[in-house]
Amino acid sequence: MTDEHSPRPLQRAVALAYGTGDAAPKVVAKGRGLIAEQIIDIALEAGVFVHESRDLVALLMDIDLDQQIPPTLYRTIAELLAWLYHIESAQKSGLPLPPPPAPPDPLASLSVSLTDLQN
């Protein structure tokens, strides 16, 4: 039985940017609750794909704004960016969208979203 007055977990979101010449993607926005919803809304309005990964967002929330992701996340983020590239290619050619990449190793179980804002 659930308590209808129990607060639901706050949503979390992190936006990454990876430009030409950058050594690694940077955290350009992050937040909880209303800020997370705004990050996701802005991404969707801009046509940016939103990928949900509780574990990855939990890791990215620990990175300061305007800081590059740590080398330990390079492979995970590279797989995510490759998936986004395949999605864009599939849309242009009319092919079915590829499935999302496998999540990183399980860590905390939080309600979160990952927003990759790629320029």
PDB file of C-alpha atoms in Angstrom:
ATOM      1  CA  MET A   1       0.000   0.000   0.000  1.00  0.00           C
ATOM      2  CA  THR A   2       1.404   3.390  -0.981  1.00  0.00           C
ATOM      3  CA  ASP A   3       0.941   6.628   0.878  1.00  0.00           C
ATOM      4  CA  GLU A   4      -0.548   9.146  -1.539  1.00  0.00           C
ATOM      5  CA  HIS A   5       1.102  11.931   0.456  1.00  0.00           C
ATOM      6  CA  SER A   6       4.598  10.497   0.087  1.00  0.00           C
ATOM      7  CA  PRO A   7       6.786  12.819  -1.945  1.00  0.00           C
ATOM      8  CA  ARG A   8       7.998  11.258  -5.161  1.00  0.00           C
ATOM      9  CA  PRO A   9      11.750  11.242  -5.713  1.00  0.00           C
ATOM     10  CA  LEU A  10      13.071  14.370  -7.377  1.00  0.00           C
ATOM     11  CA  GLN A  11      14.043  13.936 -10.982  1.00  0.00           C
ATOM     12  CA  ARG A  12      17.661  14.708 -11.845  1.00  0.00           C
ATOM     13  CA  ALA A  13      19.140  15.765 -15.164  1.00  0.00           C
ATOM     14  CA  VAL A  14      22.584  16.486 -16.533  1.00  0.00           C
ATOM     15  CA  ALA A  15      23.395  18.167 -19.836  1.00  0.00           C
ATOM     16  CA  LEU A  16      26.676  17.472 -21.600  1.00  0.00           C
ATOM     17  CA  ALA A  17      28.312  19.388 -24.421  1.00  0.00           C
ATOM     18  CA  TYR A  18      31.091  18.072 -26.618  1.00  0.00           C
ATOM     19  CA  GLY A  19      32.479  20.412 -29.225  1.00  0.00           C
ATOM     20  CA  THR A  20      35.049  19.948 -31.922  1.00  0.00           C
ATOM     21  CA  GLY A  21      38.488  20.226 -30.401  1.00  0.00           C
ATOM     22  CA  ASP A  22      37.307  19.484 -26.857  1.00  0.00           C
ATOM     23  CA  ALA A  23      39.353  16.859 -25.053  1.00  0.00           C
ATOM     24  CA  ALA A  24      36.214  15.426 -23.431  1.00  0.00           C
ATOM     25  CA  PRO A  25      32.524  16.268 -22.955  1.00  0.00           C
ATOM     26  CA  LYS A  26      31.726  18.857 -20.287  1.00  0.00           C
ATOM     27  CA  VAL A  27      28.868  19.126 -17.827  1.00  0.00           C
ATOM     28  CA  VAL A  28      27.080  22.305 -18.922  1.00  0.00           C
ATOM     29  CA  ALA A  29      23.919  22.030 -16.814  1.00  0.00           C
ATOM     30  CA  LYS A  30      22.643  19.889 -13.990  1.00  0.00           C
ATOM     31  CA  GLY A  31      19.883  20.019 -11.472  1.00  0.00           C
ATOM     32  CA  ARG A  32      17.072  18.411  -9.520  1.00  0.00           C
ATOM     33  CA  GLY A  33      13.320  18.869  -9.573  1.00  0.00           C
ATOM     34  CA  LEU A  34      12.175  21.914 -11.524  1.00  0.00           C
ATOM     35  CA  ILE A  35      15.677  22.612 -12.873  1.00  0.00           C
ATOM     36  CA  ALA A  36      15.909  19.020 -14.152  1.00  0.00           C
ATOM     37  CA  GLU A  37      12.527  19.385 -15.841  1.00  0.00           C
ATOM     38  CA  GLN A  38      13.687  22.606 -17.505  1.00  0.00           C
ATOM     39  CA  ILE A  39      16.894  20.976 -18.754  1.00  0.00           C
ATOM     40  CA  ILE A  40      14.869  18.151 -20.281  1.00  0.00           C
ATOM     41  CA  ASP A  41      12.259  20.524 -21.776  1.00  0.00           C
ATOM     42  CA  ILE A  42      14.939  22.687 -23.392  1.00  0.00           C
ATOM     43  CA  ALA A  43      16.631  19.604 -24.837  1.00  0.00           C
ATOM     44  CA  LEU A  44      13.376  18.257 -26.263  1.00  0.00           C
ATOM     45  CA  GLU A  45      12.435  21.660 -27.730  1.00  0.00           C
ATOM     46  CA  ALA A  46      15.848  21.801 -29.411  1.00  0.00           C
ATOM     47  CA  GLY A  47      15.407  18.321 -30.860  1.00  0.00           C
ATOM     48  CA  VAL A  48      18.090  16.825 -28.638  1.00  0.00           C
ATOM     49  CA  PHE A  49      17.612  13.218 -27.589  1.00  0.00           C
ATOM     50  CA  VAL A  50      17.050  12.577 -23.900  1.00  0.00           C
ATOM     51  CA  HIS A  51      18.494   9.332 -22.602  1.00  0.00           C
ATOM     52  CA  GLU A  52      17.432   8.111 -19.165  1.00  0.00           C
ATOM     53  CA  SER A  53      20.095   6.434 -17.066  1.00  0.00           C
ATOM     54  CA  ARG A  54      19.801   6.663 -13.289  1.00  0.00           C
ATOM     55  CA  ASP A  55      23.276   5.369 -12.622  1.00  0.00           C
ATOM     56  CA  LEU A  56      25.043   7.552 -15.154  1.00  0.00           C
ATOM     57  CA  VAL A  57      23.285  10.713 -13.986  1.00  0.00           C
ATOM     58  CA  ALA A  58      24.170   9.883 -10.393  1.00  0.00           C
ATOM     59  CA  LEU A  59      27.839   9.821 -11.449  1.00  0.00           C
ATOM     60  CA  LEU A  60      27.577  12.971 -13.567  1.00  0.00           C
ATOM     61  CA  MET A  61      25.856  14.937 -10.781  1.00  0.00           C
ATOM     62  CA  ASP A  62      29.145  14.784  -8.849  1.00  0.00           C
ATOM     63  CA  ILE A  63      31.017  16.662 -11.589  1.00  0.00           C
ATOM     64  CA  ASP A  64      31.227  20.445 -11.243  1.00  0.00           C
ATOM     65  CA  LEU A  65      29.697  22.640 -13.948  1.00  0.00           C
ATOM     66  CA  ASP A  66      31.992  23.416 -16.887  1.00  0.00           C
ATOM     67  CA  GLN A  67      34.239  20.487 -15.945  1.00  0.00           C
ATOM     68  CA  GLN A  68      35.095  17.637 -18.274  1.00  0.00           C
ATOM     69  CA  ILE A  69      33.881  14.156 -17.522  1.00  0.00           C
ATOM     70  CA  PRO A  70      36.526  11.973 -15.853  1.00  0.00           C
ATOM     71  CA  PRO A  71      38.417   9.375 -17.896  1.00  0.00           C
ATOM     72  CA  THR A  72      36.521   6.606 -16.086  1.00  0.00           C
ATOM     73  CA  LEU A  73      33.347   7.710 -17.937  1.00  0.00           C
ATOM     74  CA  TYR A  74      34.901   8.117 -21.410  1.00  0.00           C
ATOM     75  CA  ARG A  75      33.791   4.704 -22.673  1.00  0.00           C
ATOM     76  CA  THR A  76      30.233   5.032 -21.360  1.00  0.00           C
ATOM     77  CA  ILE A  77      29.780   8.517 -22.820  1.00  0.00           C
ATOM     78  CA  ALA A  78      31.431   7.467 -26.095  1.00  0.00           C
ATOM     79  CA  GLU A  79      28.925   4.603 -26.410  1.00  0.00           C
ATOM     80  CA  LEU A  80      26.088   7.033 -25.736  1.00  0.00           C
ATOM     81  CA  LEU A  81      27.365   9.504 -28.343  1.00  0.00           C
ATOM     82  CA  ALA A  82      27.779   6.672 -30.868  1.00  0.00           C
ATOM     83  CA  TRP A  83      24.156   5.649 -30.203  1.00  0.00           C
ATOM     84  CA  LEU A  84      23.026   9.239 -30.802  1.00  0.00           C
ATOM     85  CA  TYR A  85      24.975   9.290 -34.066  1.00  0.00           C
ATOM     86  CA  HIS A  86      23.221   6.066 -35.146  1.00  0.00           C
ATOM     87  CA  ILE A  87      19.846   7.566 -34.258  1.00  0.00           C
ATOM     88  CA  GLU A  88      20.530  10.635 -36.415  1.00  0.00           C
ATOM     89  CA  SER A  89      21.704   8.421 -39.291  1.00  0.00           C
ATOM     90  CA  ALA A  90      18.649   6.161 -38.987  1.00  0.00           C
ATOM     91  CA  GLN A  91      16.296   9.141 -39.021  1.00  0.00           C
ATOM     92  CA  LYS A  92      17.928  10.595 -42.133  1.00  0.00           C
ATOM     93  CA  SER A  93      17.721   7.286 -43.976  1.00  0.00           C
ATOM     94  CA  GLY A  94      14.289   6.240 -42.674  1.00  0.00           C
ATOM     95  CA  LEU A  95      15.614   3.147 -40.897  1.00  0.00           C
ATOM     96  CA  PRO A  96      14.332   1.973 -37.493  1.00  0.00           C
ATOM     97  CA  LEU A  97      15.968   3.563 -34.460  1.00  0.00           C
ATOM     98  CA  PRO A  98      18.673   1.497 -32.740  1.00  0.00           C
ATOM     99  CA  PRO A  99      18.114   0.334 -29.153  1.00  0.00           C
ATOM    100  CA  PRO A 100      19.781   2.411 -26.425  1.00  0.00           C
ATOM    101  CA  PRO A 101      23.180   1.336 -25.135  1.00  0.00           C
ATOM    102  CA  ALA A 102      23.415  -0.887 -22.089  1.00  0.00           C
ATOM    103  CA  PRO A 103      23.472   1.031 -18.807  1.00  0.00           C
ATOM    104  CA  PRO A 104      26.718   1.402 -16.872  1.00  0.00           C
ATOM    105  CA  ASP A 105      27.424  -0.818 -13.892  1.00  0.00           C
ATOM    106  CA  PRO A 106      24.582  -0.553 -11.383  1.00  0.00           C
ATOM    107  CA  LEU A 107      25.160   1.959  -8.598  1.00  0.00           C
ATOM    108  CA  ALA A 108      22.513   3.981  -6.804  1.00  0.00           C
ATOM    109  CA  SER A 109      18.873   3.674  -7.803  1.00  0.00           C
ATOM    110  CA  LEU A 110      17.653   7.234  -8.297  1.00  0.00           C
ATOM    111  CA  SER A 111      14.999   8.688 -10.563  1.00  0.00           C
ATOM    112  CA  VAL A 112      17.043  10.595 -13.130  1.00  0.00           C
ATOM    113  CA  SER A 113      17.485  11.565 -16.759  1.00  0.00           C
ATOM    114  CA  LEU A 114      20.534  12.214 -18.847  1.00  0.00           C
ATOM    115  CA  THR A 115      20.369  14.969 -21.377  1.00  0.00           C
ATOM    116  CA  ASP A 116      23.159  15.160 -23.878  1.00  0.00           C
ATOM    117  CA  LEU A 117      23.183  18.616 -25.442  1.00  0.00           C
ATOM    118  CA  GLN A 118      25.611  18.213 -28.270  1.00  0.00           C
ATOM    119  CA  ASN A 119      26.470  21.201 -30.494  1.00  0.00           C
TER     120      ASN A 119
END
